[in-house]
Amino acid sequence: DIETVQTTGDKKLTELRTLGDKVTVSTSERGGRALRATLNSMEDAWNLHLATVGDVRRNLEGALVQWSQFEQQLDCHASWCREKESFFKDQQLCSSLEEKEDRISLIASKREEIVQYEREVDIFVDQSHALVRISSVDRLKPLITQLSNRYQALHVLSKDTCSKWKGLVTDHKTYVDKLTENTTWISAVETALKELLQVKTSDSR
């Protein structure tokens, strides 16, 4: 335990300096200076050792925090991608033009979420590569690449789905327009026929 070692070391150094002070009393001035210099040198070395250990400990704690954040963020991003993939892959057919228009609005909104999420993925990838450089753990690279590729595939899926449903809405609108046009034409023909029949009926009388 680092705290125990530090406490023990400080205690021993204090004891050594106390003994050194006692010995200095019965030692020549030159010998006393040499003794104090030795004690000071030992104390400096000990403090340098403590500082080095402290730096290593802080770096280790920082790395552990980064590892924990990496794992949490990886799970979070993977879950987010999984939810969006499910939405875009599980699109049931609609029965009316109004439903299709509502659906395309929802799909467009979800796609915009994906576009905006790109910055989150970029930040995660950059931070993860920094962690790889610090830790030299190359096994992280495939995980980073996998998430990046998954996001890009989701980006394409959302774009294709959006285009598909825009096409469905356009086709349905075209059908409605043609239906209206034909209905109007048929109605006009029926009216003309009725008028023609009425004329013939009048003539026969």
Coordinates of C-alpha atoms in Angstrom, one line a residue:
D1 CA 0.0 0.0 0.0
I2 CA 1.5 3.3 -1.1
E3 CA 0.2 5.3 1.9
T4 CA 1.7 2.8 4.3
V5 CA 5.1 2.9 2.5
Q6 CA 5.0 6.7 2.5
T7 CA 4.1 6.9 6.2
T8 CA 6.9 4.4 7.1
G9 CA 9.4 6.2 5.0
D10 CA 8.6 9.6 6.5
K11 CA 8.9 8.1 10.0
K12 CA 12.2 6.5 9.2
L13 CA 13.5 9.8 7.7
T14 CA 12.4 11.7 10.8
E15 CA 14.1 9.2 13.1
L16 CA 17.3 9.4 11.0
R17 CA 17.3 13.2 11.1
T18 CA 16.8 13.1 14.9
L19 CA 19.7 10.7 15.3
G20 CA 21.7 12.9 12.9
D21 CA 21.1 16.0 15.0
K22 CA 22.3 14.1 18.1
V23 CA 25.4 12.9 16.3
T24 CA 26.2 16.3 15.0
V25 CA 26.5 17.7 18.5
S26 CA 29.5 15.4 19.1
T27 CA 31.0 15.8 15.6
S28 CA 33.3 18.5 14.2
E29 CA 31.8 21.3 12.2
R30 CA 33.1 19.8 9.0
G31 CA 31.7 16.4 9.9
G32 CA 28.4 18.0 10.9
R33 CA 28.1 19.7 7.5
A34 CA 28.8 16.5 5.7
L35 CA 26.3 14.7 7.9
R36 CA 23.6 17.3 7.2
A37 CA 24.4 17.3 3.5
T38 CA 23.9 13.5 3.5
L39 CA 20.6 13.8 5.3
N40 CA 19.4 16.6 3.0
S41 CA 20.4 14.5 0.0
M42 CA 18.5 11.5 1.3
E43 CA 15.5 13.7 2.1
D44 CA 15.5 15.2 -1.4
A45 CA 15.8 11.7 -2.9
W46 CA 12.9 10.5 -0.8
N47 CA 10.7 13.5 -1.8
L48 CA 11.6 13.0 -5.5
H49 CA 10.6 9.3 -5.1
L50 CA 7.3 10.4 -3.6
A51 CA 6.7 12.9 -6.3
T52 CA 7.4 10.2 -9.0
V53 CA 5.1 7.7 -7.3
G54 CA 2.4 10.4 -7.1
D55 CA 2.8 11.2 -10.8
V56 CA 2.5 7.5 -11.7
R57 CA -0.5 7.1 -9.4
R58 CA -2.3 10.1 -10.9
N59 CA -1.5 8.8 -14.4
L60 CA -2.8 5.4 -13.5
E61 CA -6.0 6.8 -12.0
G62 CA -6.5 9.0 -15.0
A63 CA -6.1 6.0 -17.3
L64 CA -8.6 4.0 -15.2
V65 CA -11.1 6.8 -15.5
Q66 CA -10.5 7.0 -19.2
W67 CA -11.0 3.2 -19.5
S68 CA -14.2 3.4 -17.5
Q69 CA -15.5 6.3 -19.7
F70 CA -14.5 4.4 -22.9
E71 CA -16.5 1.3 -21.8
Q72 CA -19.5 3.3 -20.8
Q73 CA -19.5 5.5 -23.9
L74 CA -19.0 2.4 -26.2
D75 CA -22.0 0.7 -24.6
C76 CA -24.1 4.0 -24.8
H77 CA -23.2 4.5 -28.5
A78 CA -23.8 0.9 -29.4
S79 CA -27.2 1.0 -27.7
W80 CA -28.1 4.2 -29.5
C81 CA -27.2 2.7 -32.9
R82 CA -29.2 -0.5 -32.1
E83 CA -32.3 1.5 -31.3
K84 CA -32.1 3.5 -34.5
E85 CA -31.3 0.5 -36.6
S86 CA -34.4 -1.2 -35.2
F87 CA -36.5 1.9 -36.1
F88 CA -35.3 2.1 -39.7
K89 CA -35.4 -1.6 -40.4
D90 CA -38.9 -2.2 -38.9
Q91 CA -41.1 0.0 -41.1
Q92 CA -44.6 -1.3 -41.6
L93 CA -46.7 -0.3 -44.6
C94 CA -49.3 2.4 -44.3
S95 CA -52.9 2.3 -45.6
S96 CA -53.4 5.9 -46.5
L97 CA -51.5 8.9 -48.0
E98 CA -52.0 10.8 -44.7
E99 CA -50.3 8.0 -42.8
K100 CA -47.5 7.9 -45.3
E101 CA -46.9 11.6 -45.0
D102 CA -46.9 11.3 -41.2
R103 CA -44.4 8.5 -41.5
I104 CA -42.0 10.3 -43.8
S105 CA -42.0 13.3 -41.3
L106 CA -41.1 10.9 -38.5
I107 CA -38.4 9.2 -40.6
A108 CA -36.9 12.6 -41.6
S109 CA -36.8 13.6 -38.0
K110 CA -35.1 10.4 -36.9
R111 CA -32.6 10.8 -39.8
E112 CA -31.8 14.4 -38.6
E113 CA -31.0 12.9 -35.2
I114 CA -28.5 10.6 -36.8
V115 CA -26.9 13.4 -38.8
Q116 CA -26.6 15.5 -35.6
Y117 CA -25.1 12.5 -33.7
E118 CA -22.1 12.4 -36.0
R119 CA -20.2 14.9 -33.7
E120 CA -20.7 12.6 -30.7
V121 CA -19.2 9.7 -32.6
D122 CA -16.3 11.8 -33.9
I123 CA -15.5 12.9 -30.3
F124 CA -15.6 9.3 -29.0
V125 CA -13.4 8.1 -31.8
D126 CA -10.8 10.9 -31.2
Q127 CA -10.8 10.3 -27.4
S128 CA -10.5 6.5 -28.0
H129 CA -7.5 6.9 -30.3
A130 CA -5.9 9.1 -27.6
L131 CA -6.5 6.3 -25.1
V132 CA -4.9 3.8 -27.4
R133 CA -1.8 6.0 -27.7
I134 CA -1.6 6.4 -23.9
S135 CA -2.2 2.7 -23.0
S136 CA -0.7 1.0 -26.1
V137 CA -3.7 -1.4 -26.0
D138 CA -4.2 -2.2 -29.7
R139 CA -7.2 -4.4 -29.1
L140 CA -9.3 -1.2 -28.7
K141 CA -8.8 -0.3 -32.3
P142 CA -11.2 -3.0 -33.7
L143 CA -13.9 -1.8 -31.3
I144 CA -13.4 1.8 -32.3
T145 CA -13.5 0.9 -36.0
Q146 CA -16.6 -1.3 -35.5
L147 CA -18.6 1.5 -33.9
S148 CA -17.5 4.0 -36.6
N149 CA -18.5 1.6 -39.4
R150 CA -21.8 0.8 -37.6
Y151 CA -22.6 4.5 -37.5
Q152 CA -21.7 5.1 -41.1
A153 CA -23.9 2.1 -42.1
L154 CA -26.8 3.6 -40.0
H155 CA -26.2 6.9 -41.8
V156 CA -26.7 5.1 -45.2
L157 CA -29.7 3.1 -44.0
S158 CA -31.5 6.2 -42.8
K159 CA -30.8 8.0 -46.1
D160 CA -32.0 5.0 -48.1
T161 CA -35.1 4.6 -46.0
C162 CA -35.9 8.3 -46.2
S163 CA -35.6 8.2 -50.0
K164 CA -37.7 5.1 -50.2
W165 CA -40.6 6.6 -48.3
K166 CA -40.4 9.9 -50.2
G167 CA -40.8 7.7 -53.3
L168 CA -43.8 6.0 -51.8
V169 CA -45.5 9.3 -50.9
T170 CA -44.8 10.7 -54.4
D171 CA -46.3 7.5 -56.0
H172 CA -49.3 7.7 -53.8
K173 CA -49.8 11.4 -54.6
T174 CA -49.5 10.7 -58.3
Y175 CA -52.1 7.9 -57.9
V176 CA -54.5 10.3 -56.1
D177 CA -54.0 13.0 -58.8
K178 CA -54.7 10.4 -61.6
L179 CA -57.7 9.0 -59.7
T180 CA -59.1 12.5 -59.3
E181 CA -58.4 13.3 -63.0
N182 CA -60.0 10.1 -64.2
T183 CA -63.0 10.4 -61.8
T184 CA -63.6 13.9 -63.1
W185 CA -63.3 12.7 -66.7
I186 CA -65.7 9.8 -66.1
S187 CA -68.1 12.1 -64.4
A188 CA -68.0 14.5 -67.3
V189 CA -68.6 11.6 -69.7
E190 CA -71.5 10.4 -67.7
T191 CA -73.0 13.8 -67.6
A192 CA -72.7 14.1 -71.4
L193 CA -74.3 10.7 -71.9
K194 CA -77.2 11.7 -69.7
E195 CA -77.7 14.9 -71.6
L196 CA -77.5 13.0 -74.9
L197 CA -80.1 10.4 -73.7
Q198 CA -82.4 13.2 -72.6
V199 CA -82.2 14.8 -76.0
K200 CA -82.9 11.5 -77.8
T201 CA -85.9 10.9 -75.4
S202 CA -87.3 14.3 -76.2
D203 CA -86.8 13.7 -80.0
S204 CA -88.6 10.4 -79.9
R205 CA -91.7 12.0 -78.3

